[in-house]
Amino acid sequence: MTAISTAPHAATLRTPRRIALGWAFVERQTNLWKRYWAWEIVWLVYGVVNTLAVTFIAQEAGRTGAVSASEVRRLTLFLLIGTLVWAYLSAVLDDMSLVITWERWEGTIEHTLMAPVPRLWHLLGMSAFGVLHAVIRTAAIMACSLPFFTVDLGHASWSAAVMVLAVGSISLVGLGILAGILPLLYPERGVQMSFMVQALVLLISGVYYSVDILPGWLRTVSHLSPATYLLRGIRAALIDGHGLSSQGETLAVLGLFGVVIVPLSLAGFSAAEHWAKKTGRLKRQG
């Protein structure tokens, strides 16, 4: 196969044209997910059931007297936020890996990666769709789950929660691109390996519990996960009503994660793409 050099063409593109190229991948992802709409139903049902199953633990703790009646509502909100943030996070991490796998099944991944499109705008477009898709799916899960529980969000700081989610999503996009490297390099087991990465993030980030209960070495590792700070900030905003003025440290840490992880993920993806092309790993599978 003849390699196509994209650098000269990419260098001549103006910013509006680059943004348009990135948006084209948002539209392409939308059409691809329409084709696989049955999978969306599967993930939506799974997300709702998982949210209900985990959050009902708070009700059981209250019924058995494990926690006082006054603590039940706080525990319910704590678990509900954890499951919803996890649904959002896993959707962002899944998108890149699943699309690469689907493109390999359909035999289009070679065409995508050989097209004269700057890789930066290609990945930004895919990531933008991943964030939008995750927001819509998580909102649907939340709408289906809230009627089952009594939660008090009267003093929640929604502006702080949205800001924490927005800044935290930058580093999640970087993690999603890093996870997308695995199916690129390992055609048969790459997606399963990306699920393993998700499992590690789930363990160390305090999704269903505070990281304070982890063993010392795992608590230290938890500081390397941006999801730890994302969950901490959103819980502080929605449960304790902490506004933007008290979220400065959390936002700064999440911003720092984004500054480090995104360039690292872009460089890693480019290196993996080069190696996959060189070793013929882009051929159709399945």
Tab-separated table of C-alpha atoms in Angstrom, residues 8-231:
chain	number	residue	atom	x	y	z
A	8	PRO	CA	2.041	19.458	3.654
A	9	HIS	CA	-1.723	19.484	3.130
A	10	ALA	CA	-2.402	19.760	6.867
A	11	ALA	CA	-0.038	22.707	7.196
A	12	THR	CA	-1.961	24.728	4.601
A	13	LEU	CA	-5.366	24.281	6.253
A	14	ARG	CA	-6.899	27.345	7.906
A	15	THR	CA	-8.441	27.027	11.368
A	16	PRO	CA	-12.126	27.134	10.190
A	17	ARG	CA	-11.317	24.350	7.728
A	18	ARG	CA	-9.675	22.288	10.470
A	19	ILE	CA	-12.674	22.767	12.747
A	20	ALA	CA	-14.941	21.697	9.874
A	21	LEU	CA	-12.836	18.551	9.435
A	22	GLY	CA	-13.155	17.816	13.149
A	23	TRP	CA	-16.930	18.344	13.031
A	24	ALA	CA	-17.111	15.951	10.079
A	25	PHE	CA	-15.928	13.212	12.415
A	26	VAL	CA	-18.653	14.152	14.915
A	27	GLU	CA	-21.205	13.653	12.123
A	28	ARG	CA	-19.543	10.432	11.020
A	29	GLN	CA	-19.614	9.085	14.594
A	30	THR	CA	-23.291	10.006	14.842
A	31	ASN	CA	-24.110	8.017	11.702
A	32	LEU	CA	-21.969	5.111	12.880
A	33	TRP	CA	-23.832	4.933	16.205
A	34	LYS	CA	-27.172	5.085	14.343
A	35	ARG	CA	-26.076	1.938	12.511
A	36	TYR	CA	-25.278	0.233	15.817
A	37	TRP	CA	-28.360	1.618	17.661
A	38	ALA	CA	-29.054	-1.743	19.328
A	39	TRP	CA	-25.795	-1.429	21.255
A	40	GLU	CA	-26.958	1.949	22.569
A	41	ILE	CA	-30.079	0.336	24.019
A	42	VAL	CA	-27.929	-2.355	25.646
A	43	TRP	CA	-25.662	0.216	27.316
A	44	LEU	CA	-28.601	2.388	28.355
A	45	VAL	CA	-30.429	-0.505	30.014
A	46	TYR	CA	-27.196	-1.675	31.644
A	47	GLY	CA	-26.511	1.839	32.934
A	48	VAL	CA	-29.988	2.221	34.446
A	49	VAL	CA	-29.922	-1.228	36.065
A	50	ASN	CA	-26.417	-0.690	37.442
A	51	THR	CA	-27.400	2.723	38.849
A	52	LEU	CA	-30.495	1.304	40.547
A	53	ALA	CA	-28.736	-1.817	41.871
A	54	VAL	CA	-25.879	0.149	43.461
A	55	THR	CA	-27.975	3.013	44.820
A	56	PHE	CA	-30.502	0.657	46.436
A	57	ILE	CA	-27.647	-0.393	48.749
A	58	ALA	CA	-28.227	2.877	50.626
A	59	GLN	CA	-31.883	1.942	51.176
A	60	GLU	CA	-30.855	-1.477	52.472
A	61	ALA	CA	-28.285	0.096	54.810
A	62	GLY	CA	-31.017	2.303	56.226
A	63	ARG	CA	-33.493	-0.562	56.595
A	64	THR	CA	-31.045	-2.720	58.541
A	65	GLY	CA	-29.867	0.166	60.723
A	66	ALA	CA	-26.308	0.090	59.373
A	67	VAL	CA	-26.617	3.869	58.908
A	68	SER	CA	-28.931	6.300	60.629
A	69	ALA	CA	-32.065	7.516	58.909
A	70	SER	CA	-30.537	10.977	58.535
A	71	GLU	CA	-27.559	9.501	56.674
A	72	VAL	CA	-29.597	7.440	54.222
A	73	ARG	CA	-30.346	10.354	51.894
A	74	ARG	CA	-26.698	11.454	51.890
A	75	LEU	CA	-25.526	7.897	51.137
A	76	THR	CA	-28.162	7.588	48.418
A	77	LEU	CA	-26.914	10.770	46.739
A	78	PHE	CA	-23.277	9.684	47.204
A	79	LEU	CA	-23.896	6.362	45.396
A	80	LEU	CA	-26.166	7.908	42.773
A	81	ILE	CA	-23.512	10.469	41.814
A	82	GLY	CA	-20.874	7.742	41.735
A	83	THR	CA	-22.860	5.537	39.349
A	84	LEU	CA	-23.803	8.443	37.076
A	85	VAL	CA	-20.242	9.784	36.880
A	86	TRP	CA	-19.038	6.254	36.169
A	87	ALA	CA	-21.613	5.908	33.373
A	88	TYR	CA	-20.317	9.170	31.884
A	89	LEU	CA	-16.657	8.253	32.301
A	90	SER	CA	-17.000	4.755	30.852
A	91	ALA	CA	-18.942	6.109	27.858
A	92	VAL	CA	-16.111	8.556	27.072
A	93	LEU	CA	-13.493	5.805	27.441
A	94	ASP	CA	-15.524	3.282	25.398
A	95	ASP	CA	-16.220	5.406	22.369
A	96	MET	CA	-12.746	5.545	20.878
A	97	SER	CA	-12.036	1.822	21.392
A	98	LEU	CA	-15.397	0.668	20.033
A	99	VAL	CA	-15.225	2.860	16.946
A	100	ILE	CA	-11.739	1.605	16.072
A	101	THR	CA	-12.971	-1.966	16.488
A	102	TRP	CA	-16.085	-1.348	14.360
A	103	GLU	CA	-14.001	0.301	11.655
A	104	ARG	CA	-11.749	-2.733	11.595
A	105	TRP	CA	-14.789	-5.033	11.228
A	106	GLU	CA	-16.077	-2.922	8.345
A	107	GLY	CA	-12.653	-2.631	6.706
A	108	THR	CA	-12.613	1.189	6.718
A	109	ILE	CA	-9.921	1.867	9.315
A	110	GLU	CA	-7.137	1.912	6.734
A	111	HIS	CA	-9.020	4.511	4.690
A	112	THR	CA	-9.661	6.624	7.800
A	113	LEU	CA	-6.040	6.630	8.923
A	114	MET	CA	-4.679	7.191	5.392
A	115	ALA	CA	-7.047	10.096	4.643
A	116	PRO	CA	-5.362	13.532	4.331
A	117	VAL	CA	-6.799	14.770	7.640
A	118	PRO	CA	-4.599	16.086	10.486
A	119	ARG	CA	-4.651	13.432	13.205
A	120	LEU	CA	-5.200	16.113	15.864
A	121	TRP	CA	-8.520	17.217	14.346
A	122	HIS	CA	-9.533	13.650	13.599
A	123	LEU	CA	-9.106	12.666	17.264
A	124	LEU	CA	-10.612	15.914	18.573
A	125	GLY	CA	-13.705	15.326	16.432
A	126	MET	CA	-14.076	11.758	17.701
A	127	SER	CA	-13.527	12.929	21.283
A	128	ALA	CA	-16.073	15.746	20.962
A	129	PHE	CA	-18.672	13.207	19.851
A	130	GLY	CA	-17.654	10.932	22.746
A	131	VAL	CA	-18.295	13.716	25.288
A	132	LEU	CA	-21.639	14.730	23.727
A	133	HIS	CA	-22.705	11.108	23.495
A	134	ALA	CA	-21.724	10.467	27.131
A	135	VAL	CA	-23.650	13.539	28.345
A	136	ILE	CA	-26.833	12.448	26.528
A	137	ARG	CA	-26.623	8.830	27.701
A	138	THR	CA	-25.873	9.833	31.323
A	139	ALA	CA	-28.756	12.326	31.311
A	140	ALA	CA	-31.073	9.554	30.091
A	141	ILE	CA	-29.849	7.198	32.841
A	142	MET	CA	-30.338	9.951	35.433
A	143	ALA	CA	-33.875	10.691	34.198
A	144	CYS	CA	-34.785	6.986	34.440
A	145	SER	CA	-33.211	6.518	37.896
A	146	LEU	CA	-34.214	9.636	39.857
A	147	PRO	CA	-37.912	8.670	40.272
A	148	PHE	CA	-36.823	5.644	42.355
A	149	PHE	CA	-35.120	7.707	45.080
A	150	THR	CA	-35.739	10.682	47.337
A	151	VAL	CA	-32.779	13.033	47.006
A	152	ASP	CA	-32.345	16.628	48.098
A	153	LEU	CA	-30.571	18.793	45.518
A	154	GLY	CA	-31.991	22.053	46.810
A	155	HIS	CA	-28.651	23.525	47.866
A	156	ALA	CA	-26.531	21.937	45.141
A	157	SER	CA	-24.130	24.197	43.218
A	158	TRP	CA	-24.895	23.190	39.623
A	159	SER	CA	-22.515	25.764	38.133
A	160	ALA	CA	-19.597	24.291	40.097
A	161	ALA	CA	-20.607	20.744	39.125
A	162	VAL	CA	-20.779	21.670	35.423
A	163	MET	CA	-17.399	23.432	35.588
A	164	VAL	CA	-15.748	20.442	37.306
A	165	LEU	CA	-17.264	18.112	34.697
A	166	ALA	CA	-16.114	20.336	31.822
A	167	VAL	CA	-12.518	20.667	33.041
A	168	GLY	CA	-12.364	17.003	34.093
A	169	SER	CA	-13.601	15.891	30.675
A	170	ILE	CA	-10.401	17.187	29.058
A	171	SER	CA	-8.295	14.598	30.856
A	172	LEU	CA	-10.973	11.919	30.246
A	173	VAL	CA	-10.665	12.614	26.521
A	174	GLY	CA	-6.932	11.974	26.862
A	175	LEU	CA	-7.605	8.686	28.651
A	176	GLY	CA	-10.096	7.745	25.917
A	177	ILE	CA	-7.462	8.314	23.217
A	178	LEU	CA	-4.949	6.254	25.214
A	179	ALA	CA	-7.528	3.453	25.548
A	180	GLY	CA	-8.080	3.638	21.768
A	181	ILE	CA	-4.441	2.659	21.236
A	182	LEU	CA	-5.115	-0.861	22.539
A	183	PRO	CA	-7.533	-2.056	19.802
A	184	LEU	CA	-5.243	-0.356	17.286
A	185	LEU	CA	-2.289	-2.472	18.391
A	186	TYR	CA	-4.124	-5.647	19.426
A	187	PRO	CA	-6.868	-6.404	16.883
A	188	GLU	CA	-8.287	-9.450	18.668
A	189	ARG	CA	-8.099	-8.446	22.339
A	190	GLY	CA	-7.692	-4.673	22.308
A	191	VAL	CA	-11.254	-3.833	23.396
A	192	GLN	CA	-11.096	-6.307	26.279
A	193	MET	CA	-7.803	-4.753	27.358
A	194	SER	CA	-9.415	-1.293	27.376
A	195	PHE	CA	-12.107	-2.691	29.720
A	196	MET	CA	-9.284	-3.767	32.032
A	197	VAL	CA	-8.036	-0.163	32.115
A	198	GLN	CA	-11.561	0.956	33.034
A	199	ALA	CA	-11.670	-1.597	35.852
A	200	LEU	CA	-8.464	-0.193	37.340
A	201	VAL	CA	-9.860	3.354	37.180
A	202	LEU	CA	-13.041	2.066	38.864
A	203	LEU	CA	-11.039	0.525	41.705
A	204	ILE	CA	-8.802	3.466	42.573
A	205	SER	CA	-11.070	6.461	41.914
A	206	GLY	CA	-13.641	6.128	44.698
A	207	VAL	CA	-16.670	5.620	42.460
A	208	TYR	CA	-18.717	3.758	45.086
A	209	TYR	CA	-16.704	4.623	48.208
A	210	SER	CA	-14.277	7.202	49.490
A	211	VAL	CA	-10.636	6.623	48.513
A	212	ASP	CA	-9.847	7.136	52.229
A	213	ILE	CA	-10.832	3.501	52.919
A	214	LEU	CA	-8.311	2.108	50.427
A	215	PRO	CA	-5.028	0.534	51.615
A	216	GLY	CA	-2.205	3.059	51.807
A	217	TRP	CA	-0.512	2.176	48.521
A	218	LEU	CA	-3.814	2.148	46.598
A	219	ARG	CA	-4.747	5.497	48.178
A	220	THR	CA	-1.451	6.864	46.835
A	221	VAL	CA	-2.197	5.456	43.365
A	222	SER	CA	-5.682	7.020	43.479
A	223	HIS	CA	-4.072	10.457	43.209
A	224	LEU	CA	-2.906	9.502	39.690
A	225	SER	CA	-6.489	9.149	38.445
A	226	PRO	CA	-8.303	12.317	37.282
A	227	ALA	CA	-11.587	10.509	38.037
A	228	THR	CA	-10.736	10.758	41.751
A	229	TYR	CA	-10.791	14.559	41.603
A	230	LEU	CA	-13.739	14.637	39.195
A	231	LEU	CA	-15.866	12.636	41.631
